Coordinates of C-alpha atoms and ligand atoms in Angstrom, one line a residue:
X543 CA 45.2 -6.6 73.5
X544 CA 45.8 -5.5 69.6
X545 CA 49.8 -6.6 68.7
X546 CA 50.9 -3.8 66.1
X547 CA 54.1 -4.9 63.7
X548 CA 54.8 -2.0 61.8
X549 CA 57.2 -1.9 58.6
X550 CA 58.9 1.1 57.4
X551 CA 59.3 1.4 53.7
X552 CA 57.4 -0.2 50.5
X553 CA 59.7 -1.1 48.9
X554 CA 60.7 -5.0 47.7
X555 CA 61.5 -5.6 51.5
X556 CA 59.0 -4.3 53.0
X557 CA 56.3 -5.4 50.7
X558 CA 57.3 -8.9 51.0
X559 CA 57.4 -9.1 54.7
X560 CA 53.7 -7.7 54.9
X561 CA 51.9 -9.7 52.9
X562 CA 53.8 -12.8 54.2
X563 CA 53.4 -11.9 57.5
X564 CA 49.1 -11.3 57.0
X565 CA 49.0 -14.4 55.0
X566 CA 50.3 -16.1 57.5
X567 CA 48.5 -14.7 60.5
X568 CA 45.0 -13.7 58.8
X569 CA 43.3 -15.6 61.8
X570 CA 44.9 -12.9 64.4
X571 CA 44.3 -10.2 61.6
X572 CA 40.8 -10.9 61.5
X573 CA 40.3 -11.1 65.2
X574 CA 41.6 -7.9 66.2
X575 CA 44.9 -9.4 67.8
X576 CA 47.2 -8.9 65.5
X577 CA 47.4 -5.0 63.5
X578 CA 49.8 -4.6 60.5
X579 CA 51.1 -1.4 59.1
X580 CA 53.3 -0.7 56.2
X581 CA 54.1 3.0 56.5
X582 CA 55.9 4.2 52.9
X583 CA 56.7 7.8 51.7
X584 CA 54.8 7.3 48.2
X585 CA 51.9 5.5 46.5
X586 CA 54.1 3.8 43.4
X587 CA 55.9 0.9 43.8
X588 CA 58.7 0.7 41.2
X589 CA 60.5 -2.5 40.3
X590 CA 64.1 -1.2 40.1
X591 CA 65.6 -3.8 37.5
X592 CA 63.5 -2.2 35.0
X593 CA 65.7 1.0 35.1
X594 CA 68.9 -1.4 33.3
X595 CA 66.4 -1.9 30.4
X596 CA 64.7 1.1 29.9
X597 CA 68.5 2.8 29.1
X598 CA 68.6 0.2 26.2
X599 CA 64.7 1.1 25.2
X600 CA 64.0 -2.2 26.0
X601 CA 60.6 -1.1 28.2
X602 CA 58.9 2.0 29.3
X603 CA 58.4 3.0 33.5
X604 CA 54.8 2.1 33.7
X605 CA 55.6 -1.7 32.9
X606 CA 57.8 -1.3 35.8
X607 CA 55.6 0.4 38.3
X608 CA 52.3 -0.5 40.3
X609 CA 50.0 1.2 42.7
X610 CA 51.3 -0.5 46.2
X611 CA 47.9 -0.3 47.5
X612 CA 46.9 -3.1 44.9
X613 CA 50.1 -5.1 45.9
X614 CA 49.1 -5.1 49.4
X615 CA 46.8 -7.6 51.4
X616 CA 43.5 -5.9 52.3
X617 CA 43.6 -6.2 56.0
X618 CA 47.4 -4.4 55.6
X619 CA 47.5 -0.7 56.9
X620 CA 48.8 0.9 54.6
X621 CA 49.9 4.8 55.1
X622 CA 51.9 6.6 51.7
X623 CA 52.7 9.7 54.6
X624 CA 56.6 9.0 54.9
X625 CA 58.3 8.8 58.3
X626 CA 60.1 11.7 59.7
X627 CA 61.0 10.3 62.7
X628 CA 62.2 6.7 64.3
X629 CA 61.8 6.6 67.8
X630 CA 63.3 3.4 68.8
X631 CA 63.3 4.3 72.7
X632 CA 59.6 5.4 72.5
X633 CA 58.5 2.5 70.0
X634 CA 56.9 5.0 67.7
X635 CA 56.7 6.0 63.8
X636 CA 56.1 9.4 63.9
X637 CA 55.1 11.0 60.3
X638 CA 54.1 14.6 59.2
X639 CA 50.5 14.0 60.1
X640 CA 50.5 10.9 62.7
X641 CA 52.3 8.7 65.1
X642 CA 52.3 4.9 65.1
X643 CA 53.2 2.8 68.2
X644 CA 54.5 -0.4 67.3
X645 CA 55.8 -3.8 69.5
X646 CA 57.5 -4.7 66.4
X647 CA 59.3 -2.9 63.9
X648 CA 60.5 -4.0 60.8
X649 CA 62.8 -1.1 58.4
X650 CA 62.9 -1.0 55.1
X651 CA 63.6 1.8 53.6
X652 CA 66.3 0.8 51.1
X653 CA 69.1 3.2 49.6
X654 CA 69.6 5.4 46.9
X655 CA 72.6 7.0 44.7
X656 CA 73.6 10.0 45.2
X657 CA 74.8 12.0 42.0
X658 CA 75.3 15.2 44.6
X659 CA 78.0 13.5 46.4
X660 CA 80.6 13.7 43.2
X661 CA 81.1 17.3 42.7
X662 CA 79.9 17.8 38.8
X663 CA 78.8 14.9 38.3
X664 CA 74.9 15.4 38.5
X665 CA 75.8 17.8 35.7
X666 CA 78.1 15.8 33.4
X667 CA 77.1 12.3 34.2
X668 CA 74.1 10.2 33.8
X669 CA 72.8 7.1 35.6
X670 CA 70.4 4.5 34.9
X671 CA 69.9 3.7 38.8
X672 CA 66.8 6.0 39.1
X673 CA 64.0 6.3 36.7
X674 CA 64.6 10.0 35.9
X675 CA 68.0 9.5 34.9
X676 CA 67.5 5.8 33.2
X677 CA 65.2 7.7 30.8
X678 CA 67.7 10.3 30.0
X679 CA 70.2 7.7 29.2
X680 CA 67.8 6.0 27.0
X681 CA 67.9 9.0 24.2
X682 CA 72.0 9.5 25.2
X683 CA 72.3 5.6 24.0
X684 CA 69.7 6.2 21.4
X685 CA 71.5 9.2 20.0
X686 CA 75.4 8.2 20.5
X687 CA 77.4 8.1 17.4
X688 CA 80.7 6.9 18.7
X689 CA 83.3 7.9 21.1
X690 CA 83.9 7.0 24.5
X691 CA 81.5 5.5 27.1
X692 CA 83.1 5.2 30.6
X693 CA 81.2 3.6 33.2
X694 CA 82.3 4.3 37.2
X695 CA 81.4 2.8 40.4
X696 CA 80.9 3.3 43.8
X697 CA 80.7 0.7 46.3
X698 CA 78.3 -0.2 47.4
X699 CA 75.8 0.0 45.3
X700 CA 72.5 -1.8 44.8
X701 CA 72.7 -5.3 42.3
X702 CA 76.1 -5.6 42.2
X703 CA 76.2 -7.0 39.1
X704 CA 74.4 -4.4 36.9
X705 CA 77.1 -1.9 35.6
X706 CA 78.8 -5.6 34.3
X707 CA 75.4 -6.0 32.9
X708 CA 75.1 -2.2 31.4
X709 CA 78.8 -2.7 29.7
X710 CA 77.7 -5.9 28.0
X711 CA 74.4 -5.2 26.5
X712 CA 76.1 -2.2 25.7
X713 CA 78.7 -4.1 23.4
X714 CA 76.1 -6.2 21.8
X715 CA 74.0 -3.4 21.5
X716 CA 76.1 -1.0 19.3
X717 CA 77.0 -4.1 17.7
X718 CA 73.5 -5.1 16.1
X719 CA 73.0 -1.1 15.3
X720 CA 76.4 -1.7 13.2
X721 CA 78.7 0.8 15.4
X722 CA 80.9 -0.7 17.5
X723 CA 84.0 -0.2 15.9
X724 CA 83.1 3.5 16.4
X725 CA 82.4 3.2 19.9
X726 CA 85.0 2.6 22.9
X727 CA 83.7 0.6 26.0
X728 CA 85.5 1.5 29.2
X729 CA 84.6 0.3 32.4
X730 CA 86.1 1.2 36.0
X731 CA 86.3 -0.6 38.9
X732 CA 87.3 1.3 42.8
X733 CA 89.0 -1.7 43.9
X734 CA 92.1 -3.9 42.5
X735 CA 90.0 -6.2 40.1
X736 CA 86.7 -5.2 38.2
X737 CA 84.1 -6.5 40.7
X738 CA 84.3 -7.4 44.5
X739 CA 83.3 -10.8 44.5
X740 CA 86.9 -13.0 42.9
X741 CA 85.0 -15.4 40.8
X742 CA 82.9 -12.4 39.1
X743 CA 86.1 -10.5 38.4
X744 CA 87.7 -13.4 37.1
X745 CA 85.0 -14.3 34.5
X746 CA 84.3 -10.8 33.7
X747 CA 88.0 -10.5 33.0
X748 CA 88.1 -12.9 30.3
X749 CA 84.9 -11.2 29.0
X750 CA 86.2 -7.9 28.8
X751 CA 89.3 -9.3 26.6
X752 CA 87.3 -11.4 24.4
X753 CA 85.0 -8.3 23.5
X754 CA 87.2 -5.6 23.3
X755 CA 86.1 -3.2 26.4
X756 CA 89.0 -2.0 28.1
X757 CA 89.0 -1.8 32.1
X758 CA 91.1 0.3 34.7
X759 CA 90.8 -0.8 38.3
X760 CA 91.3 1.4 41.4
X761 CA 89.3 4.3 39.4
X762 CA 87.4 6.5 42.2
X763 CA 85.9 8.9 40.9
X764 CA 86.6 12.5 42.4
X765 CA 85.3 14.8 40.6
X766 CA 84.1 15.9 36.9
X767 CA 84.2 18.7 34.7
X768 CA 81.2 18.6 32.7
X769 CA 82.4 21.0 30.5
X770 CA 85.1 19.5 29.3
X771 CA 84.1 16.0 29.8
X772 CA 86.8 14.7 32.1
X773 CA 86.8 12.6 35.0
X774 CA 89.2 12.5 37.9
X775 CA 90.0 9.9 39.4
X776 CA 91.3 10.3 43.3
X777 CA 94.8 9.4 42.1
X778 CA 95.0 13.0 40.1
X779 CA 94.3 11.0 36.2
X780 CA 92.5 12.6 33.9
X781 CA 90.2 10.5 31.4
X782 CA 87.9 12.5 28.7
X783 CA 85.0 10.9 27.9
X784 CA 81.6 11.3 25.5
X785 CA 78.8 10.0 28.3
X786 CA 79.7 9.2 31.5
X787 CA 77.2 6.7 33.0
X788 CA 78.3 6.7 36.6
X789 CA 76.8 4.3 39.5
X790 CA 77.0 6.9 41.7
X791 CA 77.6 6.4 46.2
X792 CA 74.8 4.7 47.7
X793 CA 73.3 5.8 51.1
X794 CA 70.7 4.8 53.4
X795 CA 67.0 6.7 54.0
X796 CA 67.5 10.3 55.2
X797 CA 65.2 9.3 57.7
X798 CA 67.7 6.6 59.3
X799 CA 70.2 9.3 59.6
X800 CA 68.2 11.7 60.9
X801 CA 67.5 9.2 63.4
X802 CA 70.8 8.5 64.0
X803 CA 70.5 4.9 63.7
X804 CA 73.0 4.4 61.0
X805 CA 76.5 4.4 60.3
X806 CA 78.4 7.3 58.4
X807 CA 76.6 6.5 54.9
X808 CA 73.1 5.7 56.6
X809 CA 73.1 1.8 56.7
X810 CA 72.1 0.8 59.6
X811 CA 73.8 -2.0 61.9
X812 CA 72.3 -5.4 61.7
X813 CA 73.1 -9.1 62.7
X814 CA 73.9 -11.1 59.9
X815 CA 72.3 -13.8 61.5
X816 CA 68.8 -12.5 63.4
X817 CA 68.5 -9.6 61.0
X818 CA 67.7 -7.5 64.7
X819 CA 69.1 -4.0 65.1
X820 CA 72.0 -4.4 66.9
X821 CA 71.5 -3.7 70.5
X822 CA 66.7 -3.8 69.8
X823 CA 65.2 -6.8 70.3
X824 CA 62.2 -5.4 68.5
X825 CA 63.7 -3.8 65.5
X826 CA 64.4 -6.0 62.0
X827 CA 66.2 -4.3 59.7
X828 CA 66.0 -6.0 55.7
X829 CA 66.8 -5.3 52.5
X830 CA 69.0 -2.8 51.5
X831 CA 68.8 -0.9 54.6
X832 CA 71.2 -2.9 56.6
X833 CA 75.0 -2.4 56.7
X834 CA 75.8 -6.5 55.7
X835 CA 78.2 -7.4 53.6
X836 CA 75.9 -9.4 51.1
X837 CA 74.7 -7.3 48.1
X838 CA 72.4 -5.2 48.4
X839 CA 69.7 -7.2 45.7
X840 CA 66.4 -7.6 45.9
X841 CA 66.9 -11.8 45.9
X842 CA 69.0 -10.5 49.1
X843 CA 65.4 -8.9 50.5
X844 CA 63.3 -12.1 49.2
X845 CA 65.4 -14.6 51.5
X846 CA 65.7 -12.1 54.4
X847 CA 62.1 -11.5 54.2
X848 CA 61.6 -15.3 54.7
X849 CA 64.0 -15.5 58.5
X850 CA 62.3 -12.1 59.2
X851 CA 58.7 -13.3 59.4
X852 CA 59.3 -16.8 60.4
X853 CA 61.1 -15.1 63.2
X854 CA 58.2 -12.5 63.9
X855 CA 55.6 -15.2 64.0
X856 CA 57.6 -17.3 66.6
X857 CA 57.9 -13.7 68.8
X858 CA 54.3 -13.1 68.6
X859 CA 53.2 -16.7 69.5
X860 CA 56.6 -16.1 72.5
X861 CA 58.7 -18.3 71.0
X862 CA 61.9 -17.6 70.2
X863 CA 63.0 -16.5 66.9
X864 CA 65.2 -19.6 65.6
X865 CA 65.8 -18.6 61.6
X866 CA 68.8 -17.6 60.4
X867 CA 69.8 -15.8 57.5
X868 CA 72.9 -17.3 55.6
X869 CA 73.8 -14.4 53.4
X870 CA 71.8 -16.2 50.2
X871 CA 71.8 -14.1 47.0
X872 CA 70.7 -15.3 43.7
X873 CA 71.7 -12.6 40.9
X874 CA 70.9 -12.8 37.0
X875 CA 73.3 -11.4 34.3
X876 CA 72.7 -9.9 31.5
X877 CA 76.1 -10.7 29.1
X878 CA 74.5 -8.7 26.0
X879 CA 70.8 -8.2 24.6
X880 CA 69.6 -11.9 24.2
X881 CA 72.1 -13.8 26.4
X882 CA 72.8 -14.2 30.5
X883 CA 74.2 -16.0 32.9
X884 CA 73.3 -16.2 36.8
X885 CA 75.3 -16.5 40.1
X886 CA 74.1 -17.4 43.8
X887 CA 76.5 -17.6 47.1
X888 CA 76.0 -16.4 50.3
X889 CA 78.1 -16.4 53.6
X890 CA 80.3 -19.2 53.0
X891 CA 79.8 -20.5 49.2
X892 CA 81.4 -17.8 46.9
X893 CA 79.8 -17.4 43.5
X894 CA 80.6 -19.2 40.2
X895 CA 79.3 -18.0 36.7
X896 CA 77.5 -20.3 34.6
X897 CA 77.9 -20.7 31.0
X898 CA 75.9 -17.6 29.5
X899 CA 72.6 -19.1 27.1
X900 CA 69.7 -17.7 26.3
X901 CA 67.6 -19.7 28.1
X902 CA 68.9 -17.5 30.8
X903 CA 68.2 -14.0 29.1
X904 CA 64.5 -15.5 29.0
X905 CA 64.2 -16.5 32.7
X906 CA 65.5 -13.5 33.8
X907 CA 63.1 -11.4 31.6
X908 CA 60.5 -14.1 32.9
X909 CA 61.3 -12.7 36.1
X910 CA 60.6 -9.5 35.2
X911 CA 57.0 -10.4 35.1
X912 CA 56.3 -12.8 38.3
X913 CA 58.1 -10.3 40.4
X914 CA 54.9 -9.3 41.3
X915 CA 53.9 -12.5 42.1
X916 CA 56.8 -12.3 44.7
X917 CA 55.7 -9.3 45.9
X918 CA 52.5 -9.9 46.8
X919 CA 53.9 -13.2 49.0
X920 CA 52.6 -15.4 46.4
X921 CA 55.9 -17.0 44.8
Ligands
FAD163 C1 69.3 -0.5 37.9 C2 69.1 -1.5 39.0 C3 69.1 -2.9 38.7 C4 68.8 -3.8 39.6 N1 68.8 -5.1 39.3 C5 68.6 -6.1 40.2 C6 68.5 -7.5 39.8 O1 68.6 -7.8 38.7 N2 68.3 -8.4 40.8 C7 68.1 -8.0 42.1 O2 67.9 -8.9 43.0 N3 68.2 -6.7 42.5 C8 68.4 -5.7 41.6 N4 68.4 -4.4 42.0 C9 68.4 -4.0 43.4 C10 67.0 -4.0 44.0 O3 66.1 -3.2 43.3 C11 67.2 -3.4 45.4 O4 68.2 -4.1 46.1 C12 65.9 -3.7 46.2 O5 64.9 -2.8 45.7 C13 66.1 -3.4 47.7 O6 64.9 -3.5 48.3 P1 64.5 -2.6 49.6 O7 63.1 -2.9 50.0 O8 65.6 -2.8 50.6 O9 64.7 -1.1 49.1 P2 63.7 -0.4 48.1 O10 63.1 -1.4 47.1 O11 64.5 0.7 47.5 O12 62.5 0.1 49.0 C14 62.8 1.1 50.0 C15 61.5 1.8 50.2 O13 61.5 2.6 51.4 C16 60.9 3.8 51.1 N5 61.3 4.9 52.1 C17 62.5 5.5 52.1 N6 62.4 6.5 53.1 C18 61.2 6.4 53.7 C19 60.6 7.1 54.7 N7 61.1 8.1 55.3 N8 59.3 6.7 55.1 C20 58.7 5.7 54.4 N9 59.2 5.0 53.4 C21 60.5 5.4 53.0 C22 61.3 4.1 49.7 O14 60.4 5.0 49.1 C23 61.1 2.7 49.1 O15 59.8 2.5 48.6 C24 68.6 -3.4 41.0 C25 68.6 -2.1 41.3 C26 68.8 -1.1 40.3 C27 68.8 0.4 40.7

């Protein structure tokens, strides 16, 4: 009898457990026993990090994008249709056109920031967290002559380090085009220090003061008139800005909520340990679909992909899954155009900032490139 292991979403999660998963089982692929089907909801598979660069016209969206069927492993299903429905009681995928039966199921179907949440702000803000709105801030940036740039944050958000990264290579960047005495840096933060994780804040801190870019903490943002350029923060404070680059609230895949298998903003409950659906023995959830505290990264995906199909294979050969996941993250930062630093924890180690070099700016541009490479389960 066939197996089927379906994964929802092809995204950095989801592509990585697939192709892990048929390289390691190709025998059982081959013979009929074992079926594998990535269901996503488009043909394009867009690396996300590319978005912080392309707002500083540092790369274009089709060196950050492939066709996922050329990602994928040949004997991988793969079906672009998009899920409409979860059925975890029935074991089914159901999508406009089909339904898929599954023994396992793996979701991945990520987040994304909602700019409709803030009332104005789709209107008077801009974002580089999708590719639509990174382009649009690539002429803003391009075309900015001085005045105020505010940045503001929801949490959480996906790479939790990238509005730190936006505000430094934002610095450097008006510094080498000879304008940054013209241009005030201001960066928000919704809790009492600039970024959740204490070490972070604490370097980031010093950074902030060395470079001249001022910071408020406890800033959520309301609401904003786009007219007159003012954000409102939820304590009734007023603050004009020129360009509001905003990461807006994240939530999880309308099609988890539909479901009803998330919480209140769509992530859905997981073990931080077996990565299972809390209360399905046949359900992963990876990636940034999961409500874990553990940033919502795509390093975070990489080493949850690894517990998820070491675990799988031990359940289809009926042994029990034994992997844990330990909360590992491993996060580059960008501190300005040509240097960067890095930072990796997980459930028990916090972070702690390495000297910024430019070594480091080169990896993580390195990385840029063999991200594919990890995508298609080769590194
Ligand atoms: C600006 C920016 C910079 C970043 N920088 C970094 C970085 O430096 N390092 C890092 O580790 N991470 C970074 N990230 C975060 C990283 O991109 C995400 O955490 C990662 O993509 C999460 O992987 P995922 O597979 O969970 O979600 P995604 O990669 O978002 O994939 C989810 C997939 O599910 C699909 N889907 C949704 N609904 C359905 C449906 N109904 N049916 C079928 N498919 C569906 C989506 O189309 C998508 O393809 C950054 C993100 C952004 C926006």
């Amino acid at each position: 009898m066939t197996r089927r292991i379906i994964i929802l979403g092809g995204g950095v999660a989801g592509t990585m457990v697939a192709n892990r998963l048929a390289k390691s089982m190709e025998d059982e692929i081959y013979s009929g026993a074992l079926e594998v089907t990535l269901i996503g909801d488009t043909d394009r598979h867009i690396y996300q990090p590319g978005f912080l660069f392309m707002a500083f016209n540092e790369g274009f969206l089709e060196q950050f994008t492939r066709e996922e069927k050329y990602l994928l492993h040949p004997k991988i299903n793969f079906v672009a249709d998009g899920a409409v429905n979860i059925d975890v009681e029935g074991k089914k995928i159901i999508t406009p056109k089909q339904s898929f039966a599954y023994d396992f199921l793996v979701i991945a179907t990520g987040s994304y920031p909602d700019m409709d949440s803030v009332p104005g702000l789709a209107a008077g803000g801009h974002t580089f967290y999708t590719p639509e709105g990174a382009e649009r801030l690539r002429y803003e940036m391009l075309n900015f002559q001085g005045g105020t740039i505010m940045v503001t944050i929801d949490v959480p958000h996906k790479c939790p380090v990238a509005p730190l990264e936006f505000i430094f290579m934002a610095d450097d960047y008006y510094r080498d085009i000879g304008i940054r005495d013209k241009v005030r840096l201001k960066y928000t933060y919704p809790i009492g220090r600039v970024h959740s994780l204490e070490p972070v804040a604490k370097w980031a801190v010093k950074e902030f003061e060395k470079r001249g870019i001022e910071y408020e903490v406890f800033f959520n943002l309301e609401a904003v008139d786009p007219e007159k350029k003012i954000a409102y923060n939820m304590d009734g404070s007023e603050h004009p800005y020129d360009l509001l680059v905003a990461v807006p609230p994240h939530r999880g895949a309308r099609v988890v909520r539909d479901a009803g298998l998330g919480d209140e903003d769509g992530f859905i409950p997981t073990d931080r340990y077996t990565l299972k659906m809390e209360g399905r023995d046949d359900v992963y959830v990876i990636g940034d679909a999961t409500n874990l505290p553990v940033s919502k990264a795509g390093s975070t995906a990489h080493y949850e992909a690894d517990v998820v199909v070491k675990n799988l294979i031990s359940e289809l050969k009926g042994l029990p899954p034994s992997h844990r996941y330990n909360g590992k993250a491993f996060c580059f930062i960008e501190t300005g155009m040509n240097e960067a630093t890095y930072i990796t924890f997980n459930y028990k180690q916090p972070p702690r900032p390495v000297p910024p070099s430019e070594m480091l700016h080169w990896f993580k541009l390195s990385y840029n490139e063999m991200y594919w490479l990890s995508a298609r389960g080769i590194l």
